[in-house]
Amino acid sequence: MSRLDYSKWDHIEISDDEDDTHPNVDTASLFRWKHQARVERMEEQKKKRETFEKGIADHQKKKVAIQQKIKEAEQNPSLSEQLDELKIKAAEIEKQEIDWKKKEDELKKQEKLTPWNVDTLCHDGKTRTVINKNTPKKKEELTEDEKAERLQKFVKENKSRIEKFGMMRKYEDSQEYLLQNRDLVCDESANHLVIWCINLQVEEKTSLMEHVAHQTIVMQFILQLAQSLDRDPRECIGPFFSRIKMAEKQYMEAFDDELDSFKERIRKRAQARIDEAVREYEEEERQKRLGPGGLDPQEVFESLPKELQECFEKKDIALLQEAITKFPKEEAEYHIKRCVDSGLWVPGESGESEPETQPAAES
C-alpha cells in the first residue's frame, strides 16, 4: 500500500508561533507585523497571477482569431493572397505561446514554494482545474477525401445527438450532455454544426441560426482548448465550462467576439450560397433558351438595333423584312445569322432566309 506524502505540511507559516517571539518584544504587535507582511506578499502573488491570466487570455484570443482567418482563407480562393501572411503571424503566435508556458511554469514554481499559512489552509480547493497530463491528444493526418468520408459517416450515425446539443440553452445542460456523450466532442460535430448554421440562415431562420451558432462556438472553444494543451478534447469539457461559469472578463470577451464574428461569417456564407444558387438557376434557364446555333435569344434581342427590336416586339414579318433591307448587306447578314442561331428568327421550310422567314415567339 502506498504511503501518503506529508512533506507539504513541513513549511506552514503560522504567525502565532510563540517560539519566534522575544521577551522584550510585544507579541501581539509582532503577530500583526508578520501577518501584514504575509498579506502583502500574497497580494503581490495574486497580482502576478491576474496579470498572467489576462495576458494568456489575450494570447488565446489572438490565436483563435488567426486560426479562424487561416481556415477561412483556405476555403476562399479570393483570400489566398493573405494566406502566407496569416501563416507567418500564426507561427509568431506559436513562438509566443512557448514563452507563455515558461511564464506559467515559473509562476507555478513560485506558488508551490510559497509557505502555507492560516489564510490559505482553508481556501476552497474545488475551484482548481486539473487536467490529466498522462493522455496527450493523438494527432492523426487525414487526406481531404478521408476527412469528408469520416464527416459523412459520423454525421449519418450521430446527427440527432449533435443537433440535440445544438438546441441546448444552459451551460449546465450542455456540460452534462457532453460528459454523457464524450464522443461528440470532435471536429466532425463542429463541422456539422457550422453547416447546419449556414443552412438555417439560407432558410432565413436567423434566430435559430444564432442560437445554434452559440453552441457551435462552445464546441470550437473546447476543441481549441484541447489543441492548446495538446490533450484529448474529451478531457477539456470540465475545464472549459469551469472557466465559462467563472465568467472571467477576458475569457468572456474573447468568447463573445468570436461568436459575433462567426455569426457574421455565417451570414456571408449563406448569402454567397444563395447568390450561387441564383446564378445556377439563371444559367439553367439560359441553357434552355439557347437556339440551334447556341446563342441566347434574350441576349441577341437586346443587342439588336432599335428598329429590329420593334419588329420582333410587334411580331410583324413584313415590317421586319423591310427594316432589314435598310442595313448594309454585311450588317444585315450579321443580324440575320445571330437571330437564326438564337432561334429568334425561324427560317421557313424552304430554308431561304428572307421571304420565308418569320419572327420566333418571345421566350
mmCIF file of N, CA and C in Angstrom, residues 2-126:
data_model
loop_
_atom_site.group_PDB
_atom_site.id
_atom_site.type_symbol
_atom_site.label_atom_id
_atom_site.label_comp_id
_atom_site.label_asym_id
_atom_site.label_seq_id
_atom_site.Cartn_x
_atom_site.Cartn_y
_atom_site.Cartn_z
ATOM 1 N N SER A 2 0.613 2.185 -0.877
ATOM 2 C CA SER A 2 1.432 3.394 -0.960
ATOM 3 C C SER A 2 1.160 4.319 0.208
ATOM 4 N N ARG A 3 2.190 4.990 0.661
ATOM 5 C CA ARG A 3 2.071 5.894 1.811
ATOM 6 C C ARG A 3 1.766 7.299 1.336
ATOM 7 N N LEU A 4 1.031 8.025 2.158
ATOM 8 C CA LEU A 4 0.697 9.415 1.839
ATOM 9 C C LEU A 4 1.920 10.295 2.034
ATOM 10 N N ASP A 5 2.033 11.332 1.256
ATOM 11 C CA ASP A 5 3.148 12.268 1.339
ATOM 12 C C ASP A 5 2.762 13.426 2.233
ATOM 13 N N TYR A 6 3.387 13.492 3.383
ATOM 14 C CA TYR A 6 3.069 14.558 4.339
ATOM 15 C C TYR A 6 4.053 15.720 4.260
ATOM 16 N N SER A 7 4.958 15.695 3.316
ATOM 17 C CA SER A 7 6.007 16.719 3.260
ATOM 18 C C SER A 7 5.447 18.113 3.031
ATOM 19 N N LYS A 8 4.242 18.219 2.400
ATOM 20 C CA LYS A 8 3.681 19.545 2.134
ATOM 21 C C LYS A 8 3.315 20.294 3.404
ATOM 22 N N TRP A 9 3.259 19.567 4.529
ATOM 23 C CA TRP A 9 2.910 20.223 5.790
ATOM 24 C C TRP A 9 4.151 20.735 6.526
ATOM 25 N N ASP A 10 5.341 20.495 5.940
ATOM 26 C CA ASP A 10 6.570 20.843 6.660
ATOM 27 C C ASP A 10 6.878 22.331 6.657
ATOM 28 N N HIS A 11 6.254 23.102 5.747
ATOM 29 C CA HIS A 11 6.609 24.524 5.603
ATOM 30 C C HIS A 11 5.370 25.391 5.703
ATOM 31 N N ILE A 12 4.655 25.287 6.790
ATOM 32 C CA ILE A 12 3.460 26.091 7.003
ATOM 33 C C ILE A 12 3.825 27.301 7.845
ATOM 34 N N GLU A 13 3.480 28.470 7.360
ATOM 35 C CA GLU A 13 3.840 29.722 8.025
ATOM 36 C C GLU A 13 2.680 30.140 8.918
ATOM 37 N N ILE A 14 2.890 30.110 10.216
ATOM 38 C CA ILE A 14 1.832 30.466 11.169
ATOM 39 C C ILE A 14 2.329 31.608 12.033
ATOM 40 N N SER A 15 1.600 32.717 12.063
ATOM 41 C CA SER A 15 2.080 33.942 12.710
ATOM 42 C C SER A 15 2.042 33.880 14.224
ATOM 43 N N ASP A 16 1.273 32.967 14.796
ATOM 44 C CA ASP A 16 1.188 32.941 16.266
ATOM 45 C C ASP A 16 2.071 31.849 16.858
ATOM 46 N N ASP A 17 3.178 31.521 16.203
ATOM 47 C CA ASP A 17 4.146 30.558 16.726
ATOM 48 C C ASP A 17 4.959 31.251 17.809
ATOM 49 N N GLU A 18 4.720 30.895 19.077
ATOM 50 C CA GLU A 18 5.301 31.637 20.202
ATOM 51 C C GLU A 18 6.806 31.433 20.304
ATOM 52 N N ASP A 19 7.330 30.403 19.632
ATOM 53 C CA ASP A 19 8.771 30.195 19.704
ATOM 54 C C ASP A 19 9.539 31.303 19.001
ATOM 55 N N ASP A 20 8.866 32.077 18.113
ATOM 56 C CA ASP A 20 9.537 33.137 17.372
ATOM 57 C C ASP A 20 9.545 34.457 18.128
ATOM 58 N N THR A 21 8.909 34.518 19.267
ATOM 59 C CA THR A 21 8.807 35.787 19.991
ATOM 60 C C THR A 21 10.007 35.984 20.905
ATOM 61 N N HIS A 22 10.162 37.233 21.373
ATOM 62 C CA HIS A 22 11.248 37.587 22.283
ATOM 63 C C HIS A 22 10.611 38.220 23.500
ATOM 64 N N PRO A 23 11.139 37.989 24.690
ATOM 65 C CA PRO A 23 10.509 38.544 25.905
ATOM 66 C C PRO A 23 10.414 40.055 25.912
ATOM 67 N N ASN A 24 11.320 40.747 25.178
ATOM 68 C CA ASN A 24 11.281 42.208 25.177
ATOM 69 C C ASN A 24 10.460 42.776 24.012
ATOM 70 N N VAL A 25 9.812 41.900 23.198
ATOM 71 C CA VAL A 25 9.015 42.351 22.060
ATOM 72 C C VAL A 25 7.550 42.061 22.315
ATOM 73 N N ASP A 26 6.715 43.066 22.049
ATOM 74 C CA ASP A 26 5.280 42.887 22.240
ATOM 75 C C ASP A 26 4.771 41.813 21.258
ATOM 76 N N THR A 27 4.289 40.708 21.802
ATOM 77 C CA THR A 27 3.888 39.574 20.962
ATOM 78 C C THR A 27 2.762 39.937 19.998
ATOM 79 N N ALA A 28 1.758 40.642 20.474
ATOM 80 C CA ALA A 28 0.610 40.999 19.622
ATOM 81 C C ALA A 28 1.053 41.845 18.430
ATOM 82 N N SER A 29 1.948 42.821 18.695
ATOM 83 C CA SER A 29 2.431 43.677 17.609
ATOM 84 C C SER A 29 3.229 42.860 16.595
ATOM 85 N N LEU A 30 4.048 41.931 17.119
ATOM 86 C CA LEU A 30 4.843 41.100 16.228
ATOM 87 C C LEU A 30 3.932 40.273 15.318
ATOM 88 N N PHE A 31 2.862 39.713 15.899
ATOM 89 C CA PHE A 31 1.925 38.935 15.096
ATOM 90 C C PHE A 31 1.315 39.786 13.989
ATOM 91 N N ARG A 32 0.921 41.035 14.316
ATOM 92 C CA ARG A 32 0.304 41.925 13.330
ATOM 93 C C ARG A 32 1.285 42.245 12.209
ATOM 94 N N TRP A 33 2.546 42.534 12.576
ATOM 95 C CA TRP A 33 3.542 42.891 11.567
ATOM 96 C C TRP A 33 3.788 41.721 10.602
ATOM 97 N N LYS A 34 3.945 40.521 11.205
ATOM 98 C CA LYS A 34 4.201 39.353 10.367
ATOM 99 C C LYS A 34 2.995 39.049 9.466
ATOM 100 N N HIS A 35 1.800 39.235 10.040
ATOM 101 C CA HIS A 35 0.599 38.966 9.240
ATOM 102 C C HIS A 35 0.471 39.971 8.086
ATOM 103 N N GLN A 36 0.780 41.259 8.378
ATOM 104 C CA GLN A 36 0.699 42.285 7.336
ATOM 105 C C GLN A 36 1.687 42.001 6.213
ATOM 106 N N ALA A 37 2.907 41.612 6.584
ATOM 107 C CA ALA A 37 3.927 41.310 5.576
ATOM 108 C C ALA A 37 3.487 40.124 4.717
ATOM 109 N N ARG A 38 2.874 39.121 5.390
ATOM 110 C CA ARG A 38 2.419 37.951 4.646
ATOM 111 C C ARG A 38 1.288 38.309 3.689
ATOM 112 N N VAL A 39 0.366 39.142 4.143
ATOM 113 C CA VAL A 39 -0.752 39.567 3.294
ATOM 114 C C VAL A 39 -0.241 40.327 2.081
ATOM 115 N N GLU A 40 0.772 41.181 2.291
ATOM 116 C CA GLU A 40 1.338 41.949 1.177
ATOM 117 C C GLU A 40 1.996 41.018 0.159
ATOM 118 N N ARG A 41 2.704 39.983 0.659
ATOM 119 C CA ARG A 41 3.311 39.022 -0.264
ATOM 120 C C ARG A 41 2.236 38.274 -1.047
ATOM 121 N N MET A 42 1.159 37.908 -0.368
ATOM 122 C CA MET A 42 0.062 37.200 -1.031
ATOM 123 C C MET A 42 -0.601 38.084 -2.082
ATOM 124 N N GLU A 43 -0.750 39.366 -1.762
ATOM 125 C CA GLU A 43 -1.377 40.289 -2.699
ATOM 126 C C GLU A 43 -0.510 40.467 -3.947
ATOM 127 N N GLU A 44 0.800 40.542 -3.720
ATOM 128 C CA GLU A 44 1.719 40.665 -4.854
ATOM 129 C C GLU A 44 1.650 39.418 -5.748
ATOM 130 N N GLN A 45 1.594 38.244 -5.080
ATOM 131 C CA GLN A 45 1.488 36.992 -5.829
ATOM 132 C C GLN A 45 0.175 36.933 -6.607
ATOM 133 N N LYS A 46 -0.886 37.442 -6.009
ATOM 134 C CA LYS A 46 -2.198 37.455 -6.655
ATOM 135 C C LYS A 46 -2.169 38.348 -7.900
ATOM 136 N N LYS A 47 -1.517 39.509 -7.792
ATOM 137 C CA LYS A 47 -1.425 40.421 -8.933
ATOM 138 C C LYS A 47 -0.643 39.777 -10.082
ATOM 139 N N LYS A 48 0.427 39.049 -9.723
ATOM 140 C CA LYS A 48 1.188 38.354 -10.756
ATOM 141 C C LYS A 48 0.315 37.351 -11.486
ATOM 142 N N ARG A 49 -0.494 36.616 -10.695
ATOM 143 C CA ARG A 49 -1.380 35.624 -11.290
ATOM 144 C C ARG A 49 -2.422 36.289 -12.190
ATOM 145 N N GLU A 50 -3.009 37.402 -11.728
ATOM 146 C CA GLU A 50 -4.027 38.104 -12.523
ATOM 147 C C GLU A 50 -3.431 38.656 -13.824
ATOM 148 N N THR A 51 -2.208 39.213 -13.716
ATOM 149 C CA THR A 51 -1.543 39.739 -14.912
ATOM 150 C C THR A 51 -1.282 38.623 -15.924
ATOM 151 N N PHE A 52 -0.844 37.483 -15.385
ATOM 152 C CA PHE A 52 -0.591 36.337 -16.264
ATOM 153 C C PHE A 52 -1.883 35.859 -16.933
ATOM 154 N N GLU A 53 -2.965 35.724 -16.152
ATOM 155 C CA GLU A 53 -4.238 35.244 -16.698
ATOM 156 C C GLU A 53 -4.756 36.175 -17.789
ATOM 157 N N LYS A 54 -4.599 37.486 -17.560
ATOM 158 C CA LYS A 54 -5.046 38.452 -18.571
ATOM 159 C C LYS A 54 -4.221 38.306 -19.855
ATOM 160 N N GLY A 55 -2.908 38.157 -19.672
ATOM 161 C CA GLY A 55 -2.033 38.026 -20.832
ATOM 162 C C GLY A 55 -2.290 36.761 -21.625
ATOM 163 N N ILE A 56 -2.483 35.633 -20.924
ATOM 164 C CA ILE A 56 -2.710 34.367 -21.619
ATOM 165 C C ILE A 56 -4.068 34.360 -22.300
ATOM 166 N N ALA A 57 -5.054 35.064 -21.693
ATOM 167 C CA ALA A 57 -6.385 35.149 -22.316
ATOM 168 C C ALA A 57 -6.310 35.946 -23.625
ATOM 169 N N ASP A 58 -5.550 37.062 -23.589
ATOM 170 C CA ASP A 58 -5.372 37.857 -24.813
ATOM 171 C C ASP A 58 -4.658 37.038 -25.887
ATOM 172 N N HIS A 59 -3.670 36.278 -25.443
ATOM 173 C CA HIS A 59 -2.928 35.440 -26.389
ATOM 174 C C HIS A 59 -3.845 34.403 -27.034
ATOM 175 N N GLN A 60 -4.668 33.742 -26.229
ATOM 176 C CA GLN A 60 -5.583 32.725 -26.754
ATOM 177 C C GLN A 60 -6.596 33.341 -27.714
ATOM 178 N N LYS A 61 -7.021 34.564 -27.394
ATOM 179 C CA LYS A 61 -7.963 35.253 -28.268
ATOM 180 C C LYS A 61 -7.338 35.498 -29.642
ATOM 181 N N LYS A 62 -6.083 35.949 -29.646
ATOM 182 C CA LYS A 62 -5.383 36.186 -30.910
ATOM 183 C C LYS A 62 -5.185 34.876 -31.676
ATOM 184 N N LYS A 63 -4.867 33.822 -30.936
ATOM 185 C CA LYS A 63 -4.618 32.527 -31.573
ATOM 186 C C LYS A 63 -5.876 31.988 -32.245
ATOM 187 N N VAL A 64 -6.993 32.074 -31.525
ATOM 188 C CA VAL A 64 -8.268 31.602 -32.088
ATOM 189 C C VAL A 64 -8.621 32.407 -33.331
ATOM 190 N N ALA A 65 -8.440 33.729 -33.251
ATOM 191 C CA ALA A 65 -8.794 34.601 -34.372
ATOM 192 C C ALA A 65 -7.946 34.304 -35.605
ATOM 193 N N ILE A 66 -6.628 34.134 -35.421
ATOM 194 C CA ILE A 66 -5.751 33.917 -36.575
ATOM 195 C C ILE A 66 -5.993 32.544 -37.194
ATOM 196 N N GLN A 67 -6.300 31.537 -36.364
ATOM 197 C CA GLN A 67 -6.582 30.203 -36.910
ATOM 198 C C GLN A 67 -7.886 30.197 -37.695
ATOM 199 N N GLN A 68 -8.855 30.973 -37.217
ATOM 200 C CA GLN A 68 -10.123 31.051 -37.933
ATOM 201 C C GLN A 68 -9.930 31.750 -39.281
ATOM 202 N N LYS A 69 -9.082 32.796 -39.291
ATOM 203 C CA LYS A 69 -8.814 33.519 -40.538
ATOM 204 C C LYS A 69 -8.088 32.616 -41.537
ATOM 205 N N ILE A 70 -7.160 31.800 -41.032
ATOM 206 C CA ILE A 70 -6.438 30.875 -41.909
ATOM 207 C C ILE A 70 -7.408 29.864 -42.512
ATOM 208 N N LYS A 71 -8.286 29.336 -41.679
ATOM 209 C CA LYS A 71 -9.276 28.364 -42.154
ATOM 210 C C LYS A 71 -10.178 28.988 -43.214
ATOM 211 N N GLU A 72 -10.581 30.227 -42.967
ATOM 212 C CA GLU A 72 -11.443 30.924 -43.925
ATOM 213 C C GLU A 72 -10.699 31.200 -45.233
ATOM 214 N N ALA A 73 -9.411 31.581 -45.119
ATOM 215 C CA ALA A 73 -8.619 31.869 -46.317
ATOM 216 C C ALA A 73 -8.391 30.610 -47.141
ATOM 217 N N GLU A 74 -8.220 29.466 -46.472
ATOM 218 C CA GLU A 74 -8.008 28.204 -47.180
ATOM 219 C C GLU A 74 -9.250 27.776 -47.954
ATOM 220 N N GLN A 75 -10.413 28.182 -47.459
ATOM 221 C CA GLN A 75 -11.671 27.797 -48.095
ATOM 222 C C GLN A 75 -12.151 28.808 -49.124
ATOM 223 N N ASN A 76 -11.549 29.997 -49.111
ATOM 224 C CA ASN A 76 -11.985 31.069 -50.011
ATOM 225 C C ASN A 76 -10.837 31.457 -50.945
ATOM 226 N N PRO A 77 -10.910 31.084 -52.228
ATOM 227 C CA PRO A 77 -9.818 31.387 -53.165
ATOM 228 C C PRO A 77 -9.471 32.868 -53.259
ATOM 229 N N SER A 78 -10.449 33.733 -53.049
ATOM 230 C CA SER A 78 -10.197 35.169 -53.157
ATOM 231 C C SER A 78 -9.284 35.694 -52.050
ATOM 232 N N LEU A 79 -9.122 34.899 -50.973
ATOM 233 C CA LEU A 79 -8.276 35.327 -49.853
ATOM 234 C C LEU A 79 -6.932 34.600 -49.851
ATOM 235 N N SER A 80 -6.631 33.880 -50.925
ATOM 236 C CA SER A 80 -5.413 33.071 -50.971
ATOM 237 C C SER A 80 -4.146 33.918 -50.831
ATOM 238 N N GLU A 81 -4.191 35.155 -51.304
ATOM 239 C CA GLU A 81 -3.007 36.026 -51.222
ATOM 240 C C GLU A 81 -2.667 36.352 -49.769
ATOM 241 N N GLN A 82 -3.657 36.331 -48.897
ATOM 242 C CA GLN A 82 -3.433 36.658 -47.492
ATOM 243 C C GLN A 82 -2.952 35.456 -46.695
ATOM 244 N N LEU A 83 -3.032 34.258 -47.291
ATOM 245 C CA LEU A 83 -2.775 33.033 -46.543
ATOM 246 C C LEU A 83 -1.351 32.967 -46.004
ATOM 247 N N ASP A 84 -0.360 33.296 -46.834
ATOM 248 C CA ASP A 84 1.038 33.233 -46.394
ATOM 249 C C ASP A 84 1.291 34.183 -45.230
ATOM 250 N N GLU A 85 0.749 35.380 -45.342
ATOM 251 C CA GLU A 85 0.925 36.370 -44.269
ATOM 252 C C GLU A 85 0.281 35.890 -42.965
ATOM 253 N N LEU A 86 -0.904 35.280 -43.095
ATOM 254 C CA LEU A 86 -1.601 34.768 -41.910
ATOM 255 C C LEU A 86 -0.815 33.630 -41.259
ATOM 256 N N LYS A 87 -0.208 32.776 -42.075
ATOM 257 C CA LYS A 87 0.561 31.657 -41.532
ATOM 258 C C LYS A 87 1.813 32.153 -40.810
ATOM 259 N N ILE A 88 2.399 33.242 -41.308
ATOM 260 C CA ILE A 88 3.563 33.829 -40.629
ATOM 261 C C ILE A 88 3.155 34.351 -39.255
ATOM 262 N N LYS A 89 2.008 35.033 -39.215
ATOM 263 C CA LYS A 89 1.502 35.541 -37.932
ATOM 264 C C LYS A 89 1.202 34.390 -36.979
ATOM 265 N N ALA A 90 0.646 33.302 -37.523
ATOM 266 C CA ALA A 90 0.333 32.138 -36.689
ATOM 267 C C ALA A 90 1.605 31.537 -36.094
ATOM 268 N N ALA A 91 2.671 31.505 -36.900
ATOM 269 C CA ALA A 91 3.944 30.970 -36.413
ATOM 270 C C ALA A 91 4.505 31.841 -35.293
ATOM 271 N N GLU A 92 4.347 33.158 -35.434
ATOM 272 C CA GLU A 92 4.809 34.073 -34.382
ATOM 273 C C GLU A 92 4.024 33.851 -33.091
ATOM 274 N N ILE A 93 2.726 33.635 -33.233
ATOM 275 C CA ILE A 93 1.893 33.395 -32.059
ATOM 276 C C ILE A 93 2.281 32.085 -31.381
ATOM 277 N N GLU A 94 2.630 31.063 -32.179
ATOM 278 C CA GLU A 94 3.072 29.785 -31.618
ATOM 279 C C GLU A 94 4.354 29.973 -30.816
ATOM 280 N N LYS A 95 5.270 30.823 -31.323
ATOM 281 C CA LYS A 95 6.506 31.094 -30.586
ATOM 282 C C LYS A 95 6.186 31.798 -29.263
ATOM 283 N N GLN A 96 5.231 32.729 -29.313
ATOM 284 C CA GLN A 96 4.834 33.447 -28.098
ATOM 285 C C GLN A 96 4.234 32.494 -27.072
ATOM 286 N N GLU A 97 3.567 31.449 -27.566
ATOM 287 C CA GLU A 97 2.935 30.500 -26.648
ATOM 288 C C GLU A 97 3.984 29.752 -25.830
ATOM 289 N N ILE A 98 5.128 29.486 -26.443
ATOM 290 C CA ILE A 98 6.209 28.833 -25.701
ATOM 291 C C ILE A 98 6.649 29.715 -24.534
ATOM 292 N N ASP A 99 6.744 31.035 -24.789
ATOM 293 C CA ASP A 99 7.124 31.974 -23.724
ATOM 294 C C ASP A 99 6.073 31.999 -22.622
ATOM 295 N N TRP A 100 4.798 31.959 -23.034
ATOM 296 C CA TRP A 100 3.723 31.972 -22.027
ATOM 297 C C TRP A 100 3.772 30.711 -21.163
ATOM 298 N N LYS A 101 4.095 29.567 -21.750
ATOM 299 C CA LYS A 101 4.180 28.324 -20.978
ATOM 300 C C LYS A 101 5.341 28.377 -19.992
ATOM 301 N N LYS A 102 6.447 29.024 -20.414
ATOM 302 C CA LYS A 102 7.585 29.180 -19.500
ATOM 303 C C LYS A 102 7.195 30.067 -18.316
ATOM 304 N N LYS A 103 6.455 31.158 -18.627
ATOM 305 C CA LYS A 103 5.999 32.052 -17.555
ATOM 306 C C LYS A 103 5.070 31.321 -16.599
ATOM 307 N N GLU A 104 4.217 30.473 -17.166
ATOM 308 C CA GLU A 104 3.279 29.717 -16.319
ATOM 309 C C GLU A 104 4.026 28.751 -15.414
ATOM 310 N N ASP A 105 5.026 28.066 -15.977
ATOM 311 C CA ASP A 105 5.815 27.125 -15.165
ATOM 312 C C ASP A 105 6.538 27.861 -14.039
ATOM 313 N N GLU A 106 7.074 29.032 -14.361
ATOM 314 C CA GLU A 106 7.785 29.818 -13.350
ATOM 315 C C GLU A 106 6.841 30.290 -12.243
ATOM 316 N N LEU A 107 5.649 30.723 -12.667
ATOM 317 C CA LEU A 107 4.669 31.187 -11.690
ATOM 318 C C LEU A 107 4.220 30.043 -10.788
ATOM 319 N N LYS A 108 3.985 28.872 -11.372
ATOM 320 C CA LYS A 108 3.580 27.705 -10.574
ATOM 321 C C LYS A 108 4.671 27.315 -9.578
ATOM 322 N N LYS A 109 5.923 27.436 -10.027
ATOM 323 C CA LYS A 109 7.042 27.111 -9.137
ATOM 324 C C LYS A 109 7.085 28.056 -7.946
ATOM 325 N N GLN A 110 6.868 29.356 -8.210
ATOM 326 C CA GLN A 110 6.853 30.338 -7.126
ATOM 327 C C GLN A 110 5.706 30.067 -6.155
ATOM 328 N N GLU A 111 4.538 29.742 -6.713
ATOM 329 C CA GLU A 111 3.373 29.472 -5.869
ATOM 330 C C GLU A 111 3.573 28.206 -5.030
ATOM 331 N N LYS A 112 4.246 27.217 -5.627
ATOM 332 C CA LYS A 112 4.488 25.976 -4.903
ATOM 333 C C LYS A 112 5.451 26.188 -3.732
ATOM 334 N N LEU A 113 6.420 27.102 -3.931
ATOM 335 C CA LEU A 113 7.409 27.371 -2.877
ATOM 336 C C LEU A 113 6.885 28.303 -1.795
ATOM 337 N N THR A 114 5.729 28.924 -2.038
ATOM 338 C CA THR A 114 5.157 29.831 -1.035
ATOM 339 C C THR A 114 4.648 29.028 0.155
ATOM 340 N N PRO A 115 5.097 29.342 1.392
ATOM 341 C CA PRO A 115 4.651 28.578 2.563
ATOM 342 C C PRO A 115 3.142 28.697 2.752
ATOM 343 N N TRP A 116 2.518 27.625 3.271
ATOM 344 C CA TRP A 116 1.102 27.690 3.620
ATOM 345 C C TRP A 116 0.959 28.447 4.931
ATOM 346 N N ASN A 117 -0.190 29.048 5.128
ATOM 347 C CA ASN A 117 -0.451 29.781 6.366
ATOM 348 C C ASN A 117 -1.936 29.726 6.689
ATOM 349 N N VAL A 118 -2.318 30.353 7.793
ATOM 350 C CA VAL A 118 -3.710 30.277 8.244
ATOM 351 C C VAL A 118 -4.667 30.921 7.252
ATOM 352 N N ASP A 119 -4.160 31.790 6.364
ATOM 353 C CA ASP A 119 -5.022 32.453 5.387
ATOM 354 C C ASP A 119 -5.265 31.583 4.159
ATOM 355 N N THR A 120 -4.412 30.580 3.958
ATOM 356 C CA THR A 120 -4.553 29.758 2.754
ATOM 357 C C THR A 120 -4.967 28.324 3.037
ATOM 358 N N LEU A 121 -4.793 27.879 4.278
ATOM 359 C CA LEU A 121 -5.135 26.495 4.598
ATOM 360 C C LEU A 121 -6.608 26.186 4.394
ATOM 361 N N CYS A 122 -7.455 27.183 4.551
ATOM 362 C CA CYS A 122 -8.895 26.944 4.495
ATOM 363 C C CYS A 122 -9.535 27.377 3.188
ATOM 364 N N HIS A 123 -8.746 27.670 2.180
ATOM 365 C CA HIS A 123 -9.314 28.058 0.880
ATOM 366 C C HIS A 123 -9.997 26.874 0.222
ATOM 367 N N ASP A 124 -11.075 27.165 -0.492
ATOM 368 C CA ASP A 124 -11.816 26.127 -1.208
ATOM 369 C C ASP A 124 -10.984 25.579 -2.352
ATOM 370 N N GLY A 125 -10.698 24.284 -2.289
ATOM 371 C CA GLY A 125 -9.878 23.672 -3.322
ATOM 372 C C GLY A 125 -10.660 23.220 -4.524
ATOM 373 N N LYS A 126 -11.974 23.372 -4.515
ATOM 374 C CA LYS A 126 -12.796 22.876 -5.615
ATOM 375 C C LYS A 126 -12.716 23.742 -6.855
#
